[in-house]
XYZ file of C-alpha atoms in Angstrom:
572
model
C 1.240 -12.071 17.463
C 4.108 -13.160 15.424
C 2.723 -11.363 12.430
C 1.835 -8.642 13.956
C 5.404 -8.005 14.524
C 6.839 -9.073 11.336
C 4.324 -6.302 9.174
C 6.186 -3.096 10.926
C 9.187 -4.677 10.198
C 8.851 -5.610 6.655
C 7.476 -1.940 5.974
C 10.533 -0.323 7.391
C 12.833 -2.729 5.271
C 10.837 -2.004 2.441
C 10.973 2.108 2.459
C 14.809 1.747 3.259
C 14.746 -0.623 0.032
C 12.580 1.231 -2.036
C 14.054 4.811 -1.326
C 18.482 3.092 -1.343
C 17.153 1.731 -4.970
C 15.104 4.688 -6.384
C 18.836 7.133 -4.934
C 20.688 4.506 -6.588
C 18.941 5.477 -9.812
C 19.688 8.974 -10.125
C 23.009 10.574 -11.117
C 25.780 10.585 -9.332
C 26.163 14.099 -9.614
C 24.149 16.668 -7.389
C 23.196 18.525 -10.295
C 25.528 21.433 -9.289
C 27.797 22.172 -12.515
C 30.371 24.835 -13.691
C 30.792 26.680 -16.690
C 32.156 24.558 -19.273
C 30.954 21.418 -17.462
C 28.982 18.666 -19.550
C 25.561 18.497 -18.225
C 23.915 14.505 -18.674
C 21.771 14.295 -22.271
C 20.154 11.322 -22.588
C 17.665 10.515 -25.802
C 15.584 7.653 -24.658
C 12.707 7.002 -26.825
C 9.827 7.163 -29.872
C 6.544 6.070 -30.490
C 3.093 7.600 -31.767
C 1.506 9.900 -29.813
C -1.857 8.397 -29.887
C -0.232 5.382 -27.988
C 1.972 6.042 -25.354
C 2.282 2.513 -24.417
C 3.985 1.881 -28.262
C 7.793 2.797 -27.364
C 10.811 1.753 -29.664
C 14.634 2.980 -29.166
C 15.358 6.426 -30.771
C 18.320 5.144 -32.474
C 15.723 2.338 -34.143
C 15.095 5.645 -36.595
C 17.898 6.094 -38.882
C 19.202 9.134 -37.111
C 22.475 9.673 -37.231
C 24.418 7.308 -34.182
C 27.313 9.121 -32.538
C 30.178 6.833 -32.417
C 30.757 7.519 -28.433
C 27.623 6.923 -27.420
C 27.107 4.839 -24.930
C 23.635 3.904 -22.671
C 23.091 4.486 -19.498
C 22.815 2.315 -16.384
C 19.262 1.967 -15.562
C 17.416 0.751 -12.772
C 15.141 -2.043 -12.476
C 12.163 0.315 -12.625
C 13.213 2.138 -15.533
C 13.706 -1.114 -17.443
C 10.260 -2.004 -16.237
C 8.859 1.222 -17.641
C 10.407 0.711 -21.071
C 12.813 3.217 -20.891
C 16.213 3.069 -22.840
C 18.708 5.976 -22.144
C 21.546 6.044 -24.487
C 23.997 9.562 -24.396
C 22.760 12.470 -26.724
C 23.530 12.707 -30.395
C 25.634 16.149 -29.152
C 27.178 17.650 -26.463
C 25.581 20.127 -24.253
C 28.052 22.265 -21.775
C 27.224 24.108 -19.112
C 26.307 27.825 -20.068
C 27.861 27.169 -23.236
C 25.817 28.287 -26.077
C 25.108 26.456 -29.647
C 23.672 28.611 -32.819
C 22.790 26.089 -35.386
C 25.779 24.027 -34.988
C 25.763 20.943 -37.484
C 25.186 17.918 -35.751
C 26.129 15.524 -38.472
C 25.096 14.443 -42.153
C 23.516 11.812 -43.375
C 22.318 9.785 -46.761
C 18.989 8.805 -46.550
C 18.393 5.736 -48.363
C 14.969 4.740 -49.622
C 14.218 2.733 -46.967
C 15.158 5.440 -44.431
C 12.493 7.509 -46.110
C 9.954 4.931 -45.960
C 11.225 4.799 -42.325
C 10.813 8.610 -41.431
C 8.100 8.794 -43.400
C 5.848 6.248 -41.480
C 6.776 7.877 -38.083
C 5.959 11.345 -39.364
C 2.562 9.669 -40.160
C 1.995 8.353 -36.931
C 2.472 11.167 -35.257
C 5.588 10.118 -33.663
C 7.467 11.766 -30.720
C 11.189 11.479 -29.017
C 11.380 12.168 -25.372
C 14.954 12.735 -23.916
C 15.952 13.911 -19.963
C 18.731 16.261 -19.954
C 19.914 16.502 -16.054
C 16.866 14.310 -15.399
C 14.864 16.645 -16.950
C 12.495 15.427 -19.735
C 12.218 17.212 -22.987
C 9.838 16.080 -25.396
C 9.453 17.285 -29.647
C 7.406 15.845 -32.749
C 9.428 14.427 -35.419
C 8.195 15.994 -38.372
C 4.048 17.512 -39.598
C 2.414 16.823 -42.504
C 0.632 18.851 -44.673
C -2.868 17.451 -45.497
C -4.144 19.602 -47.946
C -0.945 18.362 -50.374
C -0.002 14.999 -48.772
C 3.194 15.854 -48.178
C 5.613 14.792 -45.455
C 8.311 16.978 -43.445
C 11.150 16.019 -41.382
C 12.284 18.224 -38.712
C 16.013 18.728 -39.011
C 17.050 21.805 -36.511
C 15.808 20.769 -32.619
C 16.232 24.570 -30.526
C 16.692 23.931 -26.760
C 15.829 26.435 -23.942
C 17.865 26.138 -20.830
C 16.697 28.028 -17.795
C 19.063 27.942 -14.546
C 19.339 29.584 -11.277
C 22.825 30.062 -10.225
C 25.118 26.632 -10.894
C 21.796 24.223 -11.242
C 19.095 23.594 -14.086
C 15.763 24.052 -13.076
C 13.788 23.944 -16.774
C 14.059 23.170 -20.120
C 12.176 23.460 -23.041
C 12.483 22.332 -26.914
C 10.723 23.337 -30.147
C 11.546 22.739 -33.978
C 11.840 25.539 -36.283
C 9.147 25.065 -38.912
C 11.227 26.178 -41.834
C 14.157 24.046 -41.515
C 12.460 20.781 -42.809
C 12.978 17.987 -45.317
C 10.715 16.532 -47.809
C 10.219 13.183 -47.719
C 7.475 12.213 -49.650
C 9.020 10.673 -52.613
C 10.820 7.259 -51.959
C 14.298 8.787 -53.248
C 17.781 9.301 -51.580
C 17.047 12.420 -49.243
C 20.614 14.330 -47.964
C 19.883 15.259 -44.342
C 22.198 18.211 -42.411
C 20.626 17.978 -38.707
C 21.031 20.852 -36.726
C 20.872 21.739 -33.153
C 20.313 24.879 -31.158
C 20.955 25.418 -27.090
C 20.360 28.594 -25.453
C 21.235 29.523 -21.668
C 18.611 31.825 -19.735
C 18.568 32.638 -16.178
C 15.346 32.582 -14.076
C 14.575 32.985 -10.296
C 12.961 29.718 -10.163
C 14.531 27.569 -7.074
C 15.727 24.244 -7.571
C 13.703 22.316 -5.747
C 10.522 23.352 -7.238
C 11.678 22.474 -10.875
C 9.279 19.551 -10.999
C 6.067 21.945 -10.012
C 5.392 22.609 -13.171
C 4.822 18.688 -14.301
C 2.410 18.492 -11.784
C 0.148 21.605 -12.404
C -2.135 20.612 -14.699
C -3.728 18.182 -12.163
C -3.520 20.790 -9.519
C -5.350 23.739 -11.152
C -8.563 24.466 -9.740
C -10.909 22.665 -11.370
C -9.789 19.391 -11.355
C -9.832 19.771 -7.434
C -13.239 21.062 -7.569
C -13.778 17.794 -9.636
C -11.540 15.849 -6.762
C -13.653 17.141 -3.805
C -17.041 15.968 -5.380
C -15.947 12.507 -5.734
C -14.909 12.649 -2.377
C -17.788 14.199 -1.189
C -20.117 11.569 -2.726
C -18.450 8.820 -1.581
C -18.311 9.555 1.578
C -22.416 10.296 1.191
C -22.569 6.732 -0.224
C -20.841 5.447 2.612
C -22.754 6.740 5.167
C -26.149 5.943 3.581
C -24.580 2.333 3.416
C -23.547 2.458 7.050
C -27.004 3.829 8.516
C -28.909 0.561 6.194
C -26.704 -1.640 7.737
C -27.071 -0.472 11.118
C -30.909 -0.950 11.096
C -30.373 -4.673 9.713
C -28.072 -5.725 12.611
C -30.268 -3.710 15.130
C -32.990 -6.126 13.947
C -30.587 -8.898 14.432
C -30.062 -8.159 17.377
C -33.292 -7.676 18.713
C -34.032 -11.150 17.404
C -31.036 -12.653 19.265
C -32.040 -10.734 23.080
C -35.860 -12.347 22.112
C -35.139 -15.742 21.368
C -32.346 -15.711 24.634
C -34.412 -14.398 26.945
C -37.858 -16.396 25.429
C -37.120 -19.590 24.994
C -40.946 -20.820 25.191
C -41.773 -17.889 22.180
C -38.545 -19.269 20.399
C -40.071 -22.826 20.097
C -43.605 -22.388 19.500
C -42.900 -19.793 16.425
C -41.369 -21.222 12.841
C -38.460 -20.297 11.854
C -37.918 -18.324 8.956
C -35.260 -16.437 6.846
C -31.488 -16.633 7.993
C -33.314 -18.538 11.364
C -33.735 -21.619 9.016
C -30.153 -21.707 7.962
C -28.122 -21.109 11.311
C -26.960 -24.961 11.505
C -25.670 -24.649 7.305
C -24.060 -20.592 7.714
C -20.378 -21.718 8.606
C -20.538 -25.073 6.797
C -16.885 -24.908 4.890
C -17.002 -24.054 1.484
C -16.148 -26.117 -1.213
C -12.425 -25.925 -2.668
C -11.339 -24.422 0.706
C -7.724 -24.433 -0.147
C -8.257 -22.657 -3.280
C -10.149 -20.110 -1.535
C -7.781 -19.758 1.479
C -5.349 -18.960 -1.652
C -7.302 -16.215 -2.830
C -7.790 -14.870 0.447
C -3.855 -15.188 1.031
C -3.533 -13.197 -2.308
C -5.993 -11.184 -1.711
C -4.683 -9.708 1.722
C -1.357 -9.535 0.129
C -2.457 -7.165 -2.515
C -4.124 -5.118 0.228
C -1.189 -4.393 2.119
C 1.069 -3.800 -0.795
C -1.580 -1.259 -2.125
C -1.345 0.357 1.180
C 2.785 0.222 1.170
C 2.320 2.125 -2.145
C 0.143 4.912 -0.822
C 2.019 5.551 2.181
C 5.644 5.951 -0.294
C 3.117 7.605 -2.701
C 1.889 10.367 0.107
C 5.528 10.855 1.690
C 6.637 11.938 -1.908
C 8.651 9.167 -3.303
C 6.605 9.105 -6.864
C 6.758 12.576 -7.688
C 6.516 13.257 -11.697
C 9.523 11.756 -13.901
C 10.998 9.940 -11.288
C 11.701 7.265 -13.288
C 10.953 3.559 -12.339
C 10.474 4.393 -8.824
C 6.648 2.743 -8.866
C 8.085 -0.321 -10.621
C 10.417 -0.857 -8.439
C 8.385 -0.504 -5.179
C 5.845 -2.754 -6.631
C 8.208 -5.463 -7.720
C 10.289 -5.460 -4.362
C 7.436 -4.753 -1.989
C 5.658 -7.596 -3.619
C 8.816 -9.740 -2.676
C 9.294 -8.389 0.856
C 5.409 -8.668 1.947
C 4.763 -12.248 0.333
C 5.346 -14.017 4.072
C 1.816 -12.099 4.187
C 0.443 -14.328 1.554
C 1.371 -17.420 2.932
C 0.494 -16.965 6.879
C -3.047 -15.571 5.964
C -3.861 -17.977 3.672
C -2.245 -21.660 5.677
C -3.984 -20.477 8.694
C -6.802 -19.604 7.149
C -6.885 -23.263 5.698
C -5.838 -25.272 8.744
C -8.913 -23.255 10.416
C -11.434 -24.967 8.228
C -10.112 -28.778 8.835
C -6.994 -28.239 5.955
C -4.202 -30.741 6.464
C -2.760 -30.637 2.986
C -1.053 -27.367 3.999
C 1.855 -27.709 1.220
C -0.263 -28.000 -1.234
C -2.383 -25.074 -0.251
C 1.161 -22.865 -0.055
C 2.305 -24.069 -3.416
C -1.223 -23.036 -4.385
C -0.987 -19.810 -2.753
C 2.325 -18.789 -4.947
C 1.081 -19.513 -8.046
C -2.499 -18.492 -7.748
C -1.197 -14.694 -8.906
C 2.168 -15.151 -10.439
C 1.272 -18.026 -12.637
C -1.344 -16.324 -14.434
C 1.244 -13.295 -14.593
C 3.903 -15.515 -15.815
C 2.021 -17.060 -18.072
C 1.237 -13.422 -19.669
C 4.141 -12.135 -19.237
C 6.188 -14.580 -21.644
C 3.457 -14.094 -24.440
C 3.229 -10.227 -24.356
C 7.049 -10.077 -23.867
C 8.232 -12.322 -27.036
C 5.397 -10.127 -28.988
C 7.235 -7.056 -27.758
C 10.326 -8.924 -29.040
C 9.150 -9.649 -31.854
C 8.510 -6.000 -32.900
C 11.592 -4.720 -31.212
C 9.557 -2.686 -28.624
C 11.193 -0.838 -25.606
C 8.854 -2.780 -23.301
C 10.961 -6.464 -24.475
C 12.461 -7.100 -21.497
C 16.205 -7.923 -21.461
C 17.637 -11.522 -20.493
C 19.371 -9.934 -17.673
C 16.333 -8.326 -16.198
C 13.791 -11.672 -16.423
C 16.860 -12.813 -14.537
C 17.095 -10.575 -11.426
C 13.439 -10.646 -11.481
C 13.255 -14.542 -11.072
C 16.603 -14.109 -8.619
C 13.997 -12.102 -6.533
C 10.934 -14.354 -6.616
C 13.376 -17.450 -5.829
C 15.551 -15.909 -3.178
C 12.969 -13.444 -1.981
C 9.273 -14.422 -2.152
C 9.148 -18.010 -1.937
C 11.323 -18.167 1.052
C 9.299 -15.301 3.041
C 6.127 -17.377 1.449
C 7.083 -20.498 3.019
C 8.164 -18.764 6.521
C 4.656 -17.533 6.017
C 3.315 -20.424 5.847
C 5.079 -22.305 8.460
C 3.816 -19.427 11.153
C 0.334 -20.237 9.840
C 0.652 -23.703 10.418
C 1.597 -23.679 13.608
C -0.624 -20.665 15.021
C -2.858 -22.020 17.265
C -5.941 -19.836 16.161
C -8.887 -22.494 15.644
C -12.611 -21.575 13.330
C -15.065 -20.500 16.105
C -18.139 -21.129 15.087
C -21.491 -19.379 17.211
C -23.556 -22.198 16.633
C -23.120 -25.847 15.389
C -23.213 -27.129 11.915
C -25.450 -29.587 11.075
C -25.061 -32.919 10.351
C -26.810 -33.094 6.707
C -27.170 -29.698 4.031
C -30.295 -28.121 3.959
C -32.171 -27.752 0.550
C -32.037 -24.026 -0.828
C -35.689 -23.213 -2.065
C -35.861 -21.747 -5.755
C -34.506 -18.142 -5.679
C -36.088 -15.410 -8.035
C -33.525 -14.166 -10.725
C -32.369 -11.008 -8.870
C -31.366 -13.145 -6.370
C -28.972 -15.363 -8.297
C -25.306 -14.996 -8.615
C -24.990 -12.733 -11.416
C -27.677 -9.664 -10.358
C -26.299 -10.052 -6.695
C -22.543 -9.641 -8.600
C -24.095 -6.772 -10.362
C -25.395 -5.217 -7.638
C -21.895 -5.495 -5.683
C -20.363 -4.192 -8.525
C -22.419 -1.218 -9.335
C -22.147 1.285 -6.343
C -18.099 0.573 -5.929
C -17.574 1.293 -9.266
C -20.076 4.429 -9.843
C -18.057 6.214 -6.780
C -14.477 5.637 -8.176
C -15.257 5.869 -11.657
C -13.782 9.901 -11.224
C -10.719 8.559 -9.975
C -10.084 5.794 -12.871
C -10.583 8.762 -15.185
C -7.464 10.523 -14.563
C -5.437 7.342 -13.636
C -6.340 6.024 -16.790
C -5.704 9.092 -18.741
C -2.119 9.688 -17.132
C -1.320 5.538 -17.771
C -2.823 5.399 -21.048
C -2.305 9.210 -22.163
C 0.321 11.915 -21.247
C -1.600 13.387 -18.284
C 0.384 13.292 -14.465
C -1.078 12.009 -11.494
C 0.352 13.813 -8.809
C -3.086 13.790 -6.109
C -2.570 10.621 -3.889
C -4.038 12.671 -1.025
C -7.858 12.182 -2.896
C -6.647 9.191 -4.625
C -5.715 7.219 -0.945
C -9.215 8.667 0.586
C -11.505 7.163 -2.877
C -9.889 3.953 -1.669
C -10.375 3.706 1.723
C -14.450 4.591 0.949
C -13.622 2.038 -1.420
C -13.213 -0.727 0.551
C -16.060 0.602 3.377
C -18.102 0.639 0.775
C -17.794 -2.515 -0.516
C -17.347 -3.981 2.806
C -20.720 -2.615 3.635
C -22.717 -3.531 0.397
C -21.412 -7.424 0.483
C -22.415 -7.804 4.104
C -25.765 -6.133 3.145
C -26.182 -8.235 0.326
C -24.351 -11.576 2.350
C -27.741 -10.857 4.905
C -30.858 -10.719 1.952
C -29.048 -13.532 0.612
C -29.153 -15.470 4.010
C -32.431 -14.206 4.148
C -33.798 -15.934 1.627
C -32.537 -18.979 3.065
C -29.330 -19.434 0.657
C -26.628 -20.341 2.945
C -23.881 -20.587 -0.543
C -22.400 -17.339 0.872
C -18.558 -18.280 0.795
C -17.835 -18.236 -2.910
C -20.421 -15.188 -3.974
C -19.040 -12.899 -1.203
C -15.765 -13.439 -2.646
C -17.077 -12.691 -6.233
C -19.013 -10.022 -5.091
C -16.516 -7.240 -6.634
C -16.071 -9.106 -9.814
C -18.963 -7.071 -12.176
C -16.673 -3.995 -10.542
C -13.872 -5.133 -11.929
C -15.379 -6.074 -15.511
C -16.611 -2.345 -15.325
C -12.827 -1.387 -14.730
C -11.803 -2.911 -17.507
C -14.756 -2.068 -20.424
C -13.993 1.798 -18.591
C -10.075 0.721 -19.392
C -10.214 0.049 -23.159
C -13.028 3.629 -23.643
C -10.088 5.832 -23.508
C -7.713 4.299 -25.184
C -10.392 3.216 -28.429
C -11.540 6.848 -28.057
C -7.645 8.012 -28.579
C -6.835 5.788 -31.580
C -9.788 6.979 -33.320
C -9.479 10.457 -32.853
C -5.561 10.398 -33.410
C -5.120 8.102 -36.212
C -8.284 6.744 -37.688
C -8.104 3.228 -36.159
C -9.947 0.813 -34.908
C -9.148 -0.659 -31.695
C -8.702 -4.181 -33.074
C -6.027 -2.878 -35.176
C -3.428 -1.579 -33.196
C -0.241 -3.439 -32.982
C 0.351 -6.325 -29.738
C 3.015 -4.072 -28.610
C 0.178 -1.216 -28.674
C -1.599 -3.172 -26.107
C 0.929 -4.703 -23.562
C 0.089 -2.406 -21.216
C -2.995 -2.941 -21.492
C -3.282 -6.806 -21.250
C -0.816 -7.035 -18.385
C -3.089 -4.355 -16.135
C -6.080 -6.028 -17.018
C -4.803 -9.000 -14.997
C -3.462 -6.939 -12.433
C -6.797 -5.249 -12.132
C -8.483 -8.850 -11.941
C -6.166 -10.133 -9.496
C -6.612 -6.772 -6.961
C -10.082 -7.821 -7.127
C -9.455 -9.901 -4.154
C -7.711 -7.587 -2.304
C -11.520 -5.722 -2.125
């Protein structure tokens, strides 16, 4: 009872958190200007467009640095997400035009050519937001046939607005103002900047449509409603299986209650053998109350997510605003972890309870900790964007200390003293019984398999364009088909590991704690070969690479959802 009044109170605290931090975020302004009034330019960062996950600083080019610049106060989200806003190399006004206007002039040394050079080769890309607004451009092209390399010196910026707001913006490079820099010699750069004002009709508030189109248009829904459509096929083919094996059930349970004489003179076979070794405890119960604790913790902070996802919080480009919900819903719904996971254990005979809460804490964020300081002095190391600074690793730890552990022990102490007690149908024996030889599709690894399979084949659709908008530059903007895959999602795996909990009962195997746990695990090993397709198919295409060969910064993203991915596994 007590938790079931603490969840609709920790979800309310965490929208009011999640939406006062994402507002906090934003400009101060209300994106209402007057003529003459400067409008926010931000540059923010670079890296090759094969890779979005490779970010560095745009000033970490040898572009010219304007002496008042100054960076801008990010969120915890946007640190998170690697960005680094620092004011524009010029000054944009408000309907105040720019024709070619010098924007300063620089010596190239040789090194600053190597520099330029290297990015041009990789394909490299700024992005900037000007009034939130992101504009991206290529830094240079390259001519194949002559091996030569171009810098783009003159950046042209279209700015559409409807009445006193800005509602678009786009950016292109004029092809013919370039510079050479193929030879490694002193290069004398003039950059060069363009803005032009046009009005448009567009309103305001659908400025961020057009961000969002390409996974709208018609068909990628068409694509959307299949997957849909199959899974819920697959789940009801799954539910009608599994409604003839418990009907069966239960018309062995009425016979042997109402025949007690037919009950005693037949032999018992099957799941009848087992019924005194079923709810025997498992082995390592308190590290499997853990991962149950963890498990329904990432569950209902999944489910947080969707419901900020589908009342519009994460629309396109708002910066950080996932991060941050994940980082302080995780915080807020950790009292979760620790009541599900201590009562859980002092069900099946636990008295150790401390141990089994300390257990409980670090089960997901030592592993993530662990990670975390590896891939982050890498990032370091190579002066990446996704480094975190010391003042961030501090408010982060601020919040696990101040936040988490103390909801995790309140958590626990409610589970400790609820007075909910293991109910068992039928008594356990005394002494094990000996599991008969099983036939190799009934050992751990098939029956994992087979768990794995179905789950994986129904949301395999879905991964697609996550993985394409994480790894790539595609938006995903459809939580409505996104939050209905998951929920057949977890029916369907529900369904198959109880169907596949029963044959294995059935064939008198009564090990059923453990495997039914590690039933989605093959699902989650398809996740992740599924998870590194895209991105080897990408760096091949793009830049003639192997996947071994990409930079650790290249793959820090990728490492740190991998054991995201593995740790959610519980949650199914």
């Amino acid at each position: 009872m007590m938790a079931e009044k603490i969840l609709p109170v920790t979800l309310f605290v965490s929208v009011l958190l999640v939406l006062s931090v994402d507002q906090a975020s934003s400009d101060e302004s209300d994106h209402r200007y007057r003529q003459g009034d400067q409008v926010p330019f931000y540059v923010n960062k670079v890296g090759p467009f094969h890779n979005p996950s490779e970010t560095y600083r745009y000033f970490d080019l040898p572009y010219c640095l304007p002496d008042n610049a100054k960076e801008k106060r990010l969120s915890l989200g946007e640190v998170l997400n690697g960005d680094r806003l620092v004011s524009g190399p010029f000054p944009i006004e408000f309907l105040r035009e720019r024709k070619s206007v010098p924007v300063c002039k620089k010596n190239l040394s040789k090194e600053d050519v190597a520099k330029f050079r290297a990015a041009v080769h990789e394909d490299y890309y700024y992005q900037m937001y000007f009034d939130d607004l992101p504009v991206w451009g290529f830094l240079g092209m390259v001519d194949k046939g002559q091996q030569r390399y171009y810098l783009f010196n003159h950046i042209h910026l279209n700015i559409y607005y409807n009445k006193d707001r800005v509602v678009e913006i786009t950016s292109y490079t004029h092809t013919n103002a370039v510079v050479e820099l193929t030879e490694d010699k002193e290069v004398d750069v003039e950059f060069l900047s363009t803005v032009e004002w046009k009005e448009t009709d567009l309103p305001f508030e659908k400025r961020m449509t057009k961000y969002s189109q390409s996974s709208s248009l018609p068909h990628h829904l068409e694509i959307h409603r299949n997957s849909v459509i199959n899974s819920c096929m697959a789940v009801l083919l799954l539910a009608g299986f599994l409604a003839a094996i418990l009907r069966i059930l239960n018309n062995d349970s009425v016979k042997y209650a109402n025949d007690e004489e037919l009950a005693a003179d037949q032999e018992e076979t099957g799941w009848k053998c087992i019924h005194g070794d079923v709810f025997r405890y498992p082995k390592h119960k308190s590290l499997f109350a853990a991962c149950l604790g963890s498990g329904t913790l990432l569950l209902t902070l999944t489910v947080f997510i969707f419901m900020l996802a589908l009342v519009g919080v994460f629309y396109p480009y708002n910066r950080g605003a996932l991060l941050t919900a994940l980082v302080v819903l995780y915080a807020l719904t950790s009292g979760i972890a620790g009541y599900t996971s201590t009562s859980f254990y002092c069900q099946l005979g636990g008295t150790n309870w401390v141990r089994n809460l300390l257990l409980t804490g670090c089960l997901f964020c030592g592993p993530l900790l662990l990670t975390f300081c590896f891939l982050n002095a890498v990032a370091v190391a190579y002066t990446a964007t996704a480094a975190l600074p010391p003042g961030t690793i501090v408010v982060i730890a601020l919040i696990w200390t101040l936040v988490s552990s103390p909801l995790l022990v309140l958590g626990g102490i409610i589970g400790k003293n609820s007075k909910a007690e293991f109910q068992a149908p039928c008594r356990t024996a005394e002494n094990a019984r000996e599991i008969p030889p099983l036939r190799w599709y009934r050992q751990t690894i098939p029956q994992m398999a087979i768990a794995g399979l179905l789950p994986f084949i129904l949301i395999h659709t879905e991964l697609y364009y996550i993985f394409a908008s994480v790894w790539g530059h595609r938006i995903y903007t459809i939580y409505s088909f996104l939050f209905i895959i998951f929920i057949t999602l977890l029916i369907v795996t529900a369904l198959i590991t109880a169907t596949l909990t029963h044959l294995q009962l059935a064939a008198e195997d009564h090990r059923w704690w453990w495997r039914y746990a590690f039933s989605c695990l093959f699902s989650v090993a398809d996740k992740l070969a599924y998870l590194y397709m895209p991105t080897a198919f990408i760096t091949t295409t793009r830049s003639q690479k192997c996947l071994v060969s990409c930079k650790p910064p290249s793959c820090l993203g990728t490492w740190l959802a991998s054991l995201l991915d593995a740790s959610l596994c519980w949650a199914l």
